[in-house]
Short mmCIF file of C-alpha atoms in Angstrom, two decimals:
data_model
loop_
_atom_site.label_atom_id
_atom_site.label_comp_id
_atom_site.label_asym_id
_atom_site.label_seq_id
_atom_site.Cartn_x
_atom_site.Cartn_y
_atom_site.Cartn_z
CA UNK G 1 100.70 65.41 102.87
CA UNK G 2 98.16 64.88 100.11
CA UNK G 3 94.54 65.76 100.78
CA UNK G 4 92.99 63.89 97.84
CA UNK G 5 91.48 60.95 99.71
CA UNK G 6 91.06 62.44 103.17
CA UNK G 7 87.88 63.26 105.06
CA UNK G 8 87.04 66.93 105.59
CA UNK G 9 87.90 66.73 109.29
CA UNK G 10 91.31 65.22 108.50
CA UNK G 11 92.00 67.98 105.98
CA UNK G 12 91.04 70.62 108.56
CA UNK G 13 93.37 69.01 111.11
CA UNK G 14 96.19 68.99 108.55
CA UNK G 15 95.66 72.69 107.82
CA UNK G 16 95.65 73.38 111.56
CA UNK G 17 98.98 71.58 111.92
CA UNK G 18 100.43 73.67 109.10
CA UNK G 19 99.14 76.82 110.76
CA UNK G 20 100.79 75.80 114.03
CA UNK G 21 104.10 75.06 112.29
CA UNK G 22 103.99 78.45 110.54
CA UNK G 23 103.47 80.13 113.92
CA UNK G 24 106.34 78.17 115.48
CA UNK G 25 108.61 78.96 112.52
CA UNK G 26 108.04 82.65 113.27
CA UNK G 27 108.78 82.04 116.96
CA UNK G 28 105.40 83.44 118.05
CA UNK G 29 103.29 82.21 120.93
CA UNK G 30 99.59 81.45 120.68
CA UNK G 31 98.99 84.43 122.97
CA UNK G 32 100.90 86.78 120.65
CA UNK G 33 98.96 85.64 117.62
CA UNK G 34 95.69 85.82 119.55
CA UNK G 35 96.42 89.41 120.55
CA UNK G 36 97.27 90.36 116.96
CA UNK G 37 94.07 88.77 115.67
CA UNK G 38 91.88 90.02 118.51
CA UNK G 39 90.69 86.63 119.73
CA UNK G 40 91.40 84.42 122.71
CA UNK G 41 94.36 82.04 122.95
CA UNK G 42 91.88 79.17 123.02
CA UNK G 43 90.60 80.25 119.61
CA UNK G 44 94.15 79.97 118.24
CA UNK G 45 94.50 76.57 119.92
CA UNK G 46 91.27 75.40 118.29
CA UNK G 47 92.40 76.72 114.90
CA UNK G 48 95.60 74.72 115.22
CA UNK G 49 93.45 71.64 115.86
CA UNK G 50 91.52 72.34 112.66
CA UNK G 51 88.44 73.74 114.39
CA UNK G 52 88.20 77.38 113.34
CA UNK G 53 85.83 79.49 111.34
CA UNK G 54 87.13 80.61 107.97
CA UNK G 55 87.26 84.25 109.05
CA UNK G 56 89.46 83.36 112.04
CA UNK G 57 91.69 81.19 109.87
CA UNK G 58 92.21 84.05 107.41
CA UNK G 59 92.87 86.51 110.26
CA UNK G 60 95.55 84.18 111.65
CA UNK G 61 97.15 83.94 108.19
CA UNK G 62 97.11 87.73 108.07
CA UNK G 63 98.74 88.00 111.50
CA UNK G 64 101.46 85.59 110.36
CA UNK G 65 101.97 87.50 107.05
CA UNK G 66 100.88 84.46 105.05
CA UNK G 67 97.97 85.91 103.06
CA UNK G 68 99.82 85.37 99.78
CA UNK G 69 99.44 81.65 100.46
CA UNK G 70 95.70 81.95 99.81
CA UNK G 71 96.31 82.25 96.06
CA UNK G 72 98.15 78.94 96.16
CA UNK G 73 95.50 77.44 98.43
CA UNK G 74 92.61 78.42 96.18
CA UNK G 75 93.67 80.26 93.02
CA UNK G 76 91.18 82.45 91.15
CA UNK G 77 89.00 80.30 88.94
CA UNK G 78 88.50 81.34 85.30
CA UNK G 79 85.07 81.00 83.75
CA UNK G 80 84.80 77.81 81.73
CA UNK G 81 84.09 78.17 77.98
CA UNK G 82 80.75 76.40 78.45
CA UNK G 83 79.67 78.78 81.22
CA UNK G 84 80.88 81.75 79.17
CA UNK G 85 78.77 80.58 76.20
CA UNK G 86 75.71 80.29 78.45
CA UNK G 87 76.28 83.82 79.76
CA UNK G 88 76.76 85.19 76.24
CA UNK G 89 73.32 83.94 75.26
CA UNK G 90 71.77 86.06 78.00
CA UNK G 91 73.54 89.30 77.11
CA UNK G 92 71.85 91.86 74.93
CA UNK G 93 73.46 92.08 71.54
CA UNK G 94 72.15 95.55 70.63
CA UNK G 95 69.95 98.28 71.98
CA UNK G 96 66.66 99.05 70.34
CA UNK G 97 65.20 102.51 70.46
CA UNK G 98 61.62 103.27 71.32
CA UNK G 99 59.31 102.89 68.39
CA UNK G 100 56.90 105.72 67.63
CA UNK G 101 54.24 105.81 65.01
CA UNK G 102 54.97 108.94 63.03
CA UNK G 103 51.89 110.99 62.32
CA UNK G 104 51.50 112.51 58.88
CA UNK G 105 53.47 115.65 58.45
CA UNK G 106 55.82 114.94 61.36
CA UNK G 107 59.46 114.46 60.63
CA UNK G 108 61.21 111.70 62.41
CA UNK G 109 64.80 112.43 63.47
#
């Protein structure tokens, strides 16, 4: 199922369905997953309907040993060359020491 042209609620429902299928594939009940996560069975039911907080969703993935799927879901994003160039302009290029006016006869090291 492609998510490109779907509304946010439809995408959430699709993710919930996938979560449910992953649970069923592991032959686990909602109650078993709820106990492993530390939430109620109703919370698992809601997550499978696409109505869960992100923290609960991640905890369910963890209980189902599916955390590695998060890198496929949202891989780490590299910094774009344009953003990197903007950041480079803000970095100090060199350190400057404190400037002292040397009085006559004093040696400056």
